[in-house]
Amino acid sequence: MIVPCLNEERYLGVQLDALAKQQWSEPWEVIVADNGSTDRSPAIVEGYQGRLPNLRLVDASDRAGQAHALNVGAGAATGESLAFCDADDEVAPGWVAAMGHALATHEFVACRLEVERLNPPWASVARRAPQSNGLQKFRRLPHLLHGGSGSLGIRRALHEAIGGFDESMRAAFDTDYCFRIQLAKTQLHFVPDALIHLRYRDSLTALYRQGRTWETYNVLLYKKYRRP
């Protein structure tokens, strides 16, 4: 399990608590890839060493960006399969086992997302729930599906074959990742039994700025992947 982290002391413990409660019969590890935190995030990870087996903190501060942290975490992993979850979200009970079982059958998967548990009602109304009943659709490129980076699972060999996440992208690198893999003839499968509680930005201003950034990169994605 790869958890990218940058100054997430406010919520990181919630995610690590949820991971510590997971049960699966197969061996698994948690790698927190720290992208240069200046808060207590690294100390929080160290505090879970006795509670979360096979927990490691790796340094991903040499280059800014969540895509880089994800790639560094993936490179440090020892297993044949990788699963990604964000430091400010919360995996539901059974998530690790459900993702593990799915990756035993499929090369590339995405789990289900839920938005009511961790967000005030106004936030859930302001931004509709993505990925609650299936994979996300890009309205400009309906033939390609995608999932959020913090919901994805993939076989290590496939991740390496497509070159990981594009570190030149500040946003939408997860959508780009999904598109490249599908265009390389590997299907993205939805795993409804694996659930993550998704946390939104905590203000309308922050949500607006995030949405504006996404729309900018959506234009770039359309230009890159549109059919001739």
Coordinates of N, CA and C in Angstrom, one line a residue:
M1 N 0.8 -1.2 0.0 CA 0.0 0.0 0.0 C 0.9 1.2 0.0
I2 N 0.7 2.1 -1.0 CA 1.5 3.3 -1.1 C 0.7 4.5 -0.7
V3 N 1.2 5.3 0.3 CA 0.5 6.5 0.8 C 1.4 7.7 0.6
P4 N 1.1 8.5 -0.5 CA 1.9 9.8 -0.6 C 1.5 10.8 0.4
C5 N 2.5 11.6 0.9 CA 2.2 12.4 2.0 C 3.0 13.7 1.9
L6 N 2.3 14.9 2.1 CA 2.9 16.2 2.2 C 2.1 17.0 3.3
N7 N 2.7 17.2 4.4 CA 2.1 18.0 5.5 C 0.7 17.6 5.8
E8 N 0.5 16.3 6.1 CA -0.8 15.7 6.4 C -1.0 15.3 7.9
E9 N -0.4 16.1 8.8 CA -0.5 15.7 10.2 C -1.9 15.7 10.7
R10 N -2.7 16.5 10.1 CA -4.1 16.7 10.6 C -4.9 15.4 10.4
Y11 N -4.7 14.7 9.3 CA -5.5 13.5 9.0 C -4.7 12.2 8.8
L12 N -3.4 12.2 8.8 CA -2.6 11.0 8.5 C -2.9 9.9 9.5
G13 N -3.1 10.3 10.8 CA -3.3 9.3 11.8 C -4.6 8.6 11.6
V14 N -5.6 9.2 11.0 CA -6.9 8.6 10.7 C -6.7 7.5 9.7
Q15 N -5.9 7.8 8.7 CA -5.7 6.8 7.6 C -4.8 5.6 8.2
L16 N -3.8 5.9 8.9 CA -3.0 4.9 9.5 C -3.7 4.0 10.5
D17 N -4.6 4.6 11.2 CA -5.5 3.8 12.1 C -6.3 2.8 11.3
A18 N -6.9 3.3 10.2 CA -7.8 2.5 9.4 C -7.0 1.3 8.8
L19 N -5.7 1.6 8.4 CA -4.9 0.6 7.8 C -4.5 -0.4 8.8
A20 N -4.2 0.1 10.1 CA -3.8 -0.8 11.1 C -4.9 -1.8 11.5
K21 N -6.2 -1.5 11.2 CA -7.3 -2.4 11.5 C -7.6 -3.4 10.4
Q22 N -6.9 -3.3 9.3 CA -7.1 -4.2 8.1 C -6.6 -5.6 8.4
Q23 N -7.3 -6.5 7.9 CA -6.9 -7.9 8.0 C -6.9 -8.6 6.6
W24 N -5.8 -9.3 6.4 CA -5.7 -10.1 5.1 C -4.8 -11.3 5.4
S25 N -5.1 -12.4 4.8 CA -4.3 -13.6 5.1 C -2.9 -13.6 4.4
E26 N -2.7 -12.7 3.4 CA -1.5 -12.6 2.7 C -0.6 -11.5 3.3
P27 N 0.7 -11.6 3.1 CA 1.6 -10.6 3.6 C 1.4 -9.3 2.8
W28 N 1.5 -8.1 3.5 CA 1.4 -6.8 2.8 C 2.1 -5.8 3.6
E29 N 2.4 -4.7 3.0 CA 3.2 -3.6 3.6 C 2.5 -2.3 3.3
V30 N 2.9 -1.3 4.1 CA 2.4 0.1 4.0 C 3.7 1.0 3.8
I31 N 3.8 1.7 2.7 CA 4.9 2.6 2.5 C 4.3 4.0 2.4
V32 N 4.8 4.9 3.3 CA 4.4 6.3 3.3 C 5.6 7.0 2.6
A33 N 5.3 7.6 1.5 CA 6.3 8.3 0.7 C 6.1 9.8 1.0
D34 N 7.1 10.3 1.7 CA 7.0 11.7 2.2 C 7.6 12.7 1.2
N35 N 6.8 13.6 0.7 CA 7.2 14.5 -0.4 C 7.8 15.8 0.2
G36 N 8.4 15.8 1.4 CA 9.0 17.0 1.9 C 8.2 17.7 3.0
S37 N 7.5 16.9 3.8 CA 6.7 17.5 4.9 C 7.5 18.3 5.9
T38 N 7.0 19.4 6.3 CA 7.6 20.3 7.3 C 6.8 20.3 8.6
D39 N 5.8 19.5 8.7 CA 5.0 19.3 9.9 C 5.3 18.0 10.6
R40 N 4.5 17.5 11.4 CA 4.7 16.3 12.2 C 4.4 15.0 11.5
S41 N 4.2 15.1 10.2 CA 3.8 13.8 9.5 C 4.8 12.7 9.6
P42 N 6.1 12.9 9.5 CA 7.1 11.8 9.7 C 7.0 11.3 11.1
A43 N 6.9 12.1 12.1 CA 6.8 11.6 13.4 C 5.6 10.8 13.7
I44 N 4.5 11.1 13.0 CA 3.3 10.4 13.2 C 3.5 9.0 12.6
V45 N 4.1 8.9 11.4 CA 4.4 7.6 10.9 C 5.2 6.8 11.8
E46 N 6.3 7.3 12.3 CA 7.2 6.6 13.2 C 6.4 6.1 14.4
G47 N 5.4 6.8 14.9 CA 4.6 6.4 16.0 C 3.7 5.2 15.8
Y48 N 3.6 4.8 14.5 CA 2.8 3.6 14.2 C 3.6 2.4 13.9
Q49 N 4.9 2.5 14.1 CA 5.8 1.4 13.8 C 5.4 0.1 14.5
G50 N 5.0 0.2 15.7 CA 4.6 -1.0 16.5 C 3.2 -1.4 16.3
R51 N 2.4 -0.6 15.7 CA 0.9 -0.9 15.5 C 0.6 -1.4 14.1
L52 N 1.5 -1.1 13.1 CA 1.2 -1.4 11.7 C 2.4 -2.2 11.2
P53 N 2.2 -3.5 11.0 CA 3.3 -4.3 10.5 C 3.8 -3.9 9.2
N54 N 5.1 -4.0 8.9 CA 5.7 -3.7 7.6 C 5.4 -2.3 7.2
L55 N 5.4 -1.4 8.1 CA 5.3 0.1 7.8 C 6.7 0.7 7.6
R56 N 6.8 1.4 6.5 CA 8.0 2.1 6.2 C 7.8 3.5 5.7
L57 N 8.7 4.4 6.1 CA 8.6 5.8 5.7 C 9.8 6.0 4.7
V58 N 9.5 6.4 3.5 CA 10.5 6.7 2.5 C 10.6 8.1 2.1
D59 N 11.8 8.6 1.8 CA 12.0 10.0 1.5 C 11.7 10.2 0.0
A60 N 10.7 11.1 -0.3 CA 10.4 11.4 -1.7 C 10.4 12.9 -1.9
S61 N 11.4 13.6 -1.1 CA 11.4 15.0 -1.1 C 12.3 15.6 -2.2
D62 N 13.0 14.8 -3.0 CA 13.9 15.3 -4.0 C 13.2 16.0 -5.2
R63 N 11.9 15.8 -5.3 CA 11.2 16.5 -6.4 C 9.8 16.7 -5.9
A64 N 9.2 17.9 -6.1 CA 7.9 18.2 -5.6 C 6.9 17.5 -6.5
G65 N 5.8 17.1 -5.9 CA 4.6 16.6 -6.7 C 4.2 15.2 -6.2
Q66 N 2.9 15.1 -6.1 CA 2.3 13.8 -5.7 C 2.6 12.7 -6.6
A67 N 2.7 12.9 -7.9 CA 3.1 11.9 -8.8 C 4.4 11.3 -8.5
H68 N 5.4 12.2 -8.2 CA 6.7 11.7 -7.8 C 6.7 10.9 -6.6
A69 N 5.9 11.3 -5.5 CA 5.8 10.5 -4.3 C 5.3 9.2 -4.6
L70 N 4.3 9.1 -5.4 CA 3.7 7.8 -5.8 C 4.7 6.9 -6.4
N71 N 5.5 7.4 -7.3 CA 6.5 6.6 -8.0 C 7.6 6.2 -7.1
V72 N 8.0 7.0 -6.2 CA 9.0 6.7 -5.2 C 8.5 5.6 -4.3
G73 N 7.3 5.7 -3.9 CA 6.7 4.7 -3.0 C 6.6 3.3 -3.8
A74 N 6.2 3.4 -5.0 CA 6.1 2.2 -5.8 C 7.5 1.5 -6.0
G75 N 8.5 2.3 -6.2 CA 9.8 1.8 -6.4 C 10.4 1.2 -5.1
A76 N 9.9 1.6 -4.0 CA 10.4 1.0 -2.7 C 9.6 -0.2 -2.3
A77 N 8.5 -0.5 -2.9 CA 7.6 -1.6 -2.5 C 8.3 -2.9 -2.9
T78 N 8.0 -4.0 -2.2 CA 8.6 -5.3 -2.4 C 7.7 -6.3 -3.1
G79 N 6.4 -6.0 -3.1 CA 5.4 -6.9 -3.6 C 5.2 -6.9 -5.1
E80 N 4.5 -7.8 -5.6 CA 4.2 -7.9 -7.0 C 3.0 -7.0 -7.4
S81 N 2.2 -6.6 -6.4 CA 1.1 -5.7 -6.7 C 1.2 -4.5 -5.8
L82 N 0.6 -3.4 -6.3 CA 0.6 -2.1 -5.7 C -0.8 -1.6 -5.5
A83 N -1.1 -0.9 -4.4 CA -2.3 -0.3 -4.2 C -2.0 1.1 -3.6
F84 N -2.8 2.1 -4.0 CA -2.5 3.5 -3.6 C -3.7 4.1 -2.8
C85 N -3.4 4.8 -1.8 CA -4.5 5.5 -1.0 C -3.9 6.8 -0.5
D86 N -4.7 7.8 -0.4 CA -4.3 9.1 0.0 C -4.2 9.2 1.5
A87 N -3.3 10.1 2.0 CA -3.1 10.3 3.4 C -4.2 10.9 4.2
D88 N -5.1 11.7 3.5 CA -6.2 12.4 4.1 C -7.5 11.7 4.0
D89 N -7.5 10.5 3.3 CA -8.8 9.7 3.2 C -8.8 8.6 4.3
E90 N -9.8 7.7 4.2 CA -9.9 6.6 5.2 C -10.4 5.4 4.5
V91 N -9.5 4.4 4.5 CA -9.9 3.1 3.9 C -11.0 2.4 4.8
A92 N -12.0 1.8 4.2 CA -13.0 1.1 5.0 C -12.5 -0.3 5.3
P93 N -13.2 -0.9 6.3 CA -12.8 -2.3 6.7 C -12.9 -3.2 5.5
G94 N -11.9 -4.1 5.3 CA -11.8 -5.0 4.2 C -11.2 -4.5 3.0
W95 N -10.8 -3.2 3.0 CA -10.2 -2.6 1.7 C -9.0 -3.4 1.2
V96 N -8.0 -3.6 2.1 CA -6.8 -4.3 1.7 C -7.1 -5.7 1.1
A97 N -7.9 -6.5 1.8 CA -8.2 -7.8 1.3 C -8.9 -7.8 -0.1
A98 N -9.9 -6.8 -0.2 CA -10.7 -6.7 -1.4 C -9.8 -6.3 -2.6
M99 N -8.9 -5.4 -2.4 CA -7.9 -4.9 -3.4 C -7.0 -6.1 -3.7
G100 N -6.5 -6.8 -2.7 CA -5.6 -7.9 -2.9 C -6.2 -9.0 -3.8
H101 N -7.4 -9.3 -3.4 CA -8.1 -10.4 -4.2 C -8.4 -9.9 -5.6
A102 N -8.7 -8.7 -5.8 CA -9.0 -8.2 -7.2 C -7.7 -8.2 -8.0
L103 N -6.6 -7.9 -7.4 CA -5.3 -7.8 -8.2 C -4.8 -9.2 -8.4
A104 N -5.3 -10.2 -7.8 CA -5.0 -11.6 -8.1 C -5.6 -12.0 -9.4
T105 N -6.7 -11.3 -9.8 CA -7.4 -11.7 -11.0 C -7.2 -10.7 -12.1
H106 N -7.1 -9.4 -11.8 CA -6.9 -8.4 -12.8 C -5.6 -7.6 -12.6
E107 N -5.1 -7.0 -13.7 CA -3.9 -6.3 -13.6 C -4.0 -4.9 -13.1
F108 N -5.2 -4.3 -13.3 CA -5.4 -2.9 -13.0 C -6.8 -2.7 -12.5
V109 N -7.0 -2.1 -11.3 CA -8.3 -2.0 -10.7 C -8.4 -0.6 -10.0
A110 N -9.7 -0.3 -9.7 CA -10.0 1.0 -9.0 C -11.2 0.6 -8.0
C111 N -11.1 1.2 -6.8 CA -12.1 0.8 -5.8 C -13.2 1.9 -5.8
R112 N -14.2 1.6 -4.9 CA -15.4 2.5 -4.8 C -15.1 3.6 -3.8
L113 N -15.6 4.8 -4.1 CA -15.5 6.0 -3.2 C -16.8 6.4 -2.6
E114 N -16.7 6.9 -1.4 CA -17.9 7.4 -0.7 C -17.5 8.8 -0.1
V115 N -18.4 9.8 0.0 CA -18.0 11.1 0.3 C -18.8 11.7 1.6
E116 N -19.7 11.0 2.1 CA -20.5 11.6 3.2 C -19.9 11.4 4.6
R117 N -19.1 10.4 4.8 CA -18.6 10.1 6.1 C -17.6 11.2 6.6
L118 N -16.7 11.7 5.7 CA -15.7 12.6 6.1 C -15.9 14.1 5.8
N119 N -17.1 14.4 5.2 CA -17.3 15.8 4.7 C -18.6 16.4 5.2
P120 N -18.7 17.7 5.4 CA -19.9 18.3 5.8 C -20.9 18.2 4.6
P121 N -22.2 18.4 4.9 CA -23.2 18.3 3.8 C -23.0 19.2 2.7
W122 N -22.5 20.5 3.0 CA -22.4 21.4 1.9 C -21.3 21.0 0.9
A123 N -20.3 20.3 1.4 CA -19.2 19.8 0.5 C -19.7 18.7 -0.4
S124 N -20.5 17.8 0.1 CA -21.1 16.7 -0.7 C -22.0 17.3 -1.8
V125 N -22.7 18.4 -1.4 CA -23.6 19.0 -2.4 C -22.8 19.7 -3.5
A126 N -21.8 20.4 -3.0 CA -21.0 21.3 -4.0 C -20.2 20.4 -5.0
R127 N -19.8 19.2 -4.6 CA -19.1 18.3 -5.5 C -19.7 16.9 -5.5
R128 N -20.3 16.5 -6.6 CA -20.9 15.2 -6.6 C -19.9 14.1 -6.3
A129 N -20.4 13.0 -5.8 CA -19.6 11.8 -5.5 C -19.1 11.1 -6.8
P130 N -17.7 11.1 -6.9 CA -17.2 10.4 -8.1 C -17.0 8.9 -7.7
Q131 N -17.1 8.0 -8.6 CA -16.7 6.6 -8.5 C -17.5 5.9 -7.4
S132 N -18.7 6.3 -7.2 CA -19.5 5.6 -6.2 C -20.2 4.4 -6.7
N133 N -20.5 4.4 -8.0 CA -21.2 3.2 -8.6 C -20.4 2.7 -9.8
G134 N -19.3 3.2 -10.1 CA -18.5 2.7 -11.2 C -17.3 3.6 -11.5
L135 N -16.6 3.3 -12.5 CA -15.5 4.1 -12.9 C -15.9 5.5 -13.4
Q136 N -15.0 6.5 -13.3 CA -15.2 7.8 -13.7 C -15.1 7.9 -15.2
K137 N -15.9 8.8 -15.8 CA -15.9 9.0 -17.2 C -15.5 10.5 -17.5
F138 N -14.6 10.6 -18.5 CA -14.1 11.9 -19.0 C -15.0 12.3 -20.1
R139 N -15.7 13.4 -19.9 CA -16.8 13.7 -20.8 C -16.3 14.0 -22.2
R140 N -15.1 14.5 -22.3 CA -14.6 14.8 -23.6 C -14.0 13.6 -24.4
L141 N -13.7 12.6 -23.6 CA -13.1 11.3 -24.2 C -13.9 10.1 -23.6
P142 N -15.1 9.9 -24.0 CA -16.0 8.9 -23.3 C -15.5 7.5 -23.5
H143 N -14.6 7.2 -24.4 CA -14.1 5.9 -24.7 C -13.0 5.5 -23.7
L144 N -12.6 6.4 -22.8 CA -11.5 6.1 -21.8 C -12.1 6.4 -20.4
L145 N -11.9 5.4 -19.5 CA -12.4 5.5 -18.1 C -11.2 5.8 -17.2
H146 N -11.5 6.2 -16.0 CA -10.4 6.5 -15.1 C -10.8 6.4 -13.6
G147 N -9.9 6.4 -12.7 CA -10.1 6.4 -11.3 C -9.1 7.4 -10.6
G148 N -9.5 7.9 -9.4 CA -8.6 8.7 -8.7 C -7.3 8.0 -8.3
S149 N -6.2 8.7 -8.2 CA -4.9 8.0 -7.8 C -5.0 7.3 -6.5
G150 N -5.7 7.8 -5.6 CA -5.9 7.2 -4.2 C -6.9 6.1 -4.2
S151 N -7.2 5.6 -5.3 CA -8.2 4.4 -5.4 C -7.7 3.3 -6.2
L152 N -6.5 3.4 -6.8 CA -6.0 2.5 -7.8 C -5.2 1.4 -7.2
G153 N -5.2 0.2 -7.9 CA -4.4 -0.9 -7.7 C -3.8 -1.4 -9.0
I154 N -2.6 -1.9 -9.0 CA -2.0 -2.3 -10.3 C -0.9 -3.3 -10.0
R155 N -0.7 -4.2 -10.9 CA 0.5 -5.1 -10.9 C 1.8 -4.3 -11.1
R156 N 2.8 -4.6 -10.3 CA 4.0 -3.8 -10.4 C 4.6 -3.8 -11.8
A157 N 4.6 -5.0 -12.5 CA 5.2 -5.1 -13.8 C 4.5 -4.1 -14.8
L158 N 3.2 -4.0 -14.7 CA 2.5 -3.1 -15.6 C 2.8 -1.6 -15.2
H159 N 2.9 -1.3 -14.0 CA 3.2 0.1 -13.5 C 4.6 0.4 -14.1
E160 N 5.5 -0.5 -14.0 CA 6.9 -0.2 -14.5 C 6.9 -0.1 -16.0
A161 N 6.1 -1.0 -16.7 CA 6.1 -1.0 -18.2 C 5.6 0.3 -18.8
I162 N 4.7 1.0 -18.1 CA 4.2 2.2 -18.7 C 4.9 3.4 -18.1
G163 N 5.9 3.2 -17.3 CA 6.7 4.3 -16.8 C 6.2 5.0 -15.6
G164 N 5.2 4.5 -14.9 CA 4.7 5.1 -13.7 C 3.8 6.3 -14.0
F165 N 3.6 7.1 -13.0 CA 2.8 8.4 -13.2 C 3.7 9.4 -13.8
D166 N 3.1 10.3 -14.6 CA 3.8 11.4 -15.3 C 4.1 12.5 -14.3
E167 N 5.4 12.6 -13.9 CA 5.8 13.6 -12.9 C 5.8 15.0 -13.4
S168 N 5.6 15.2 -14.6 CA 5.6 16.6 -15.2 C 4.2 17.2 -15.0
M169 N 3.2 16.4 -14.6 CA 1.9 16.9 -14.4 C 1.5 17.2 -12.9
R170 N 1.1 18.4 -12.7 CA 0.7 18.8 -11.3 C -0.6 18.2 -10.9
A171 N -1.5 18.0 -11.9 CA -2.8 17.5 -11.6 C -3.2 16.6 -12.8
A172 N -4.2 15.8 -12.6 CA -4.7 14.9 -13.6 C -3.7 13.8 -14.1
F173 N -2.6 13.7 -13.3 CA -1.6 12.6 -13.6 C -2.3 11.2 -13.4
D174 N -3.3 11.1 -12.6 CA -3.9 9.8 -12.4 C -4.8 9.5 -13.6
T175 N -5.5 10.5 -14.1 CA -6.3 10.3 -15.3 C -5.4 9.9 -16.5
D176 N -4.3 10.6 -16.7 CA -3.3 10.3 -17.7 C -2.8 8.9 -17.6
Y177 N -2.5 8.5 -16.4 CA -2.0 7.1 -16.1 C -3.0 6.1 -16.5
C178 N -4.3 6.3 -16.2 CA -5.3 5.4 -16.6 C -5.5 5.3 -18.1
F179 N -5.4 6.5 -18.7 CA -5.6 6.5 -20.2 C -4.4 5.7 -20.9
R180 N -3.2 6.0 -20.4 CA -2.1 5.3 -21.0 C -2.1 3.8 -20.9
I181 N -2.6 3.3 -19.7 CA -2.7 1.9 -19.5 C -3.8 1.3 -20.4
Q182 N -4.9 1.9 -20.5 CA -6.0 1.4 -21.3 C -5.6 1.4 -22.8
L183 N -4.9 2.4 -23.2 CA -4.5 2.5 -24.6 C -3.4 1.4 -24.9
A184 N -2.7 0.9 -23.8 CA -1.8 -0.2 -24.0 C -2.5 -1.5 -23.9
K185 N -3.8 -1.5 -24.0 CA -4.7 -2.7 -24.1 C -4.8 -3.4 -22.8
T186 N -4.8 -2.7 -21.6 CA -5.1 -3.3 -20.3 C -6.4 -2.6 -19.8
Q187 N -7.4 -3.4 -19.4 CA -8.7 -2.8 -19.0 C -8.6 -2.4 -17.5
L188 N -9.3 -1.4 -17.1 CA -9.4 -0.9 -15.8 C -10.7 -1.5 -15.2
H189 N -10.6 -2.3 -14.1 CA -11.7 -2.9 -13.5 C -12.2 -2.3 -12.2
F190 N -13.5 -2.1 -12.1 CA -14.1 -1.5 -10.9 C -14.2 -2.6 -9.8
V191 N -13.9 -2.3 -8.5 CA -14.0 -3.2 -7.4 C -14.9 -2.6 -6.4
P192 N -16.2 -3.0 -6.5 CA -17.2 -2.4 -5.5 C -17.0 -2.8 -4.1
D193 N -16.4 -4.0 -3.9 CA -16.2 -4.5 -2.5 C -15.1 -3.7 -1.7
A194 N -14.3 -3.0 -2.4 CA -13.2 -2.2 -1.8 C -13.7 -0.8 -1.7
L195 N -13.7 -0.2 -0.5 CA -14.3 1.1 -0.3 C -13.3 2.1 0.4
I196 N -13.3 3.3 -0.1 CA -12.5 4.4 0.6 C -13.4 5.5 0.8
H197 N -13.3 6.1 2.0 CA -14.1 7.3 2.4 C -13.2 8.5 1.9
L198 N -13.7 9.3 1.0 CA -13.0 10.3 0.4 C -13.2 11.7 1.1
R199 N -12.1 12.4 1.3 CA -12.2 13.7 2.0 C -12.0 14.8 1.0
Y200 N -12.9 15.8 1.0 CA -12.8 16.9 0.1 C -12.0 18.0 0.7
R201 N -11.6 19.0 0.0 CA -11.0 20.2 0.5 C -12.0 20.9 1.5
D202 N -11.5 21.6 2.5 CA -12.4 22.0 3.6 C -13.0 23.4 3.4
S203 N -12.9 24.0 2.2 CA -13.5 25.3 2.0 C -13.9 25.4 0.6
L204 N -14.9 26.3 0.3 CA -15.3 26.5 -1.1 C -14.2 27.1 -1.9
T205 N -13.4 28.0 -1.3 CA -12.2 28.5 -2.1 C -11.3 27.5 -2.5
A206 N -10.9 26.6 -1.6 CA -10.0 25.5 -1.9 C -10.6 24.5 -3.0
L207 N -11.9 24.3 -2.9 CA -12.6 23.4 -3.9 C -12.5 24.1 -5.2
Y208 N -12.8 25.4 -5.2 CA -12.8 26.2 -6.5 C -11.4 26.1 -7.2
R209 N -10.3 26.4 -6.4 CA -9.0 26.3 -6.9 C -8.6 25.0 -7.4
Q210 N -9.0 23.9 -6.7 CA -8.7 22.6 -7.2 C -9.5 22.3 -8.5
G211 N -10.7 22.7 -8.6 CA -11.5 22.5 -9.8 C -10.9 23.2 -11.0
R212 N -10.5 24.5 -10.7 CA -9.9 25.2 -11.8 C -8.6 24.6 -12.3
T213 N -7.8 24.1 -11.4 CA -6.6 23.4 -11.9 C -6.9 22.1 -12.7
W214 N -7.9 21.4 -12.2 CA -8.3 20.2 -12.9 C -8.8 20.5 -14.3
E215 N -9.6 21.6 -14.5 CA -10.1 21.9 -15.8 C -9.0 22.3 -16.7
T216 N -8.0 23.0 -16.2 CA -6.8 23.4 -17.0 C -6.1 22.1 -17.6
Y217 N -5.9 21.1 -16.7 CA -5.3 19.9 -17.2 C -6.2 19.0 -18.0
N218 N -7.5 19.2 -17.8 CA -8.5 18.4 -18.7 C -8.3 18.8 -20.1
V219 N -8.1 20.1 -20.3 CA -7.9 20.6 -21.7 C -6.6 19.9 -22.3
L220 N -5.6 19.8 -21.5 CA -4.3 19.2 -22.0 C -4.6 17.7 -22.3
L221 N -5.3 17.1 -21.4 CA -5.6 15.7 -21.6 C -6.4 15.5 -22.9
Y222 N -7.4 16.3 -23.2 CA -8.2 16.2 -24.4 C -7.3 16.4 -25.6
K223 N -6.4 17.4 -25.6 CA -5.5 17.6 -26.8 C -4.6 16.4 -27.0
K224 N -4.2 15.7 -25.9 CA -3.2 14.6 -26.0 C -3.9 13.4 -26.4
Y225 N -5.1 13.1 -26.0 CA -5.7 11.8 -26.3 C -6.9 11.8 -27.2
R226 N -7.3 12.9 -27.7 CA -8.4 12.9 -28.7 C -8.1 12.1 -29.9
R227 N -9.2 11.5 -30.4 CA -9.0 10.7 -31.6 C -8.9 11.6 -32.8
P228 N -8.0 11.3 -33.8 CA -7.9 12.1 -35.0 C -9.1 12.1 -35.8

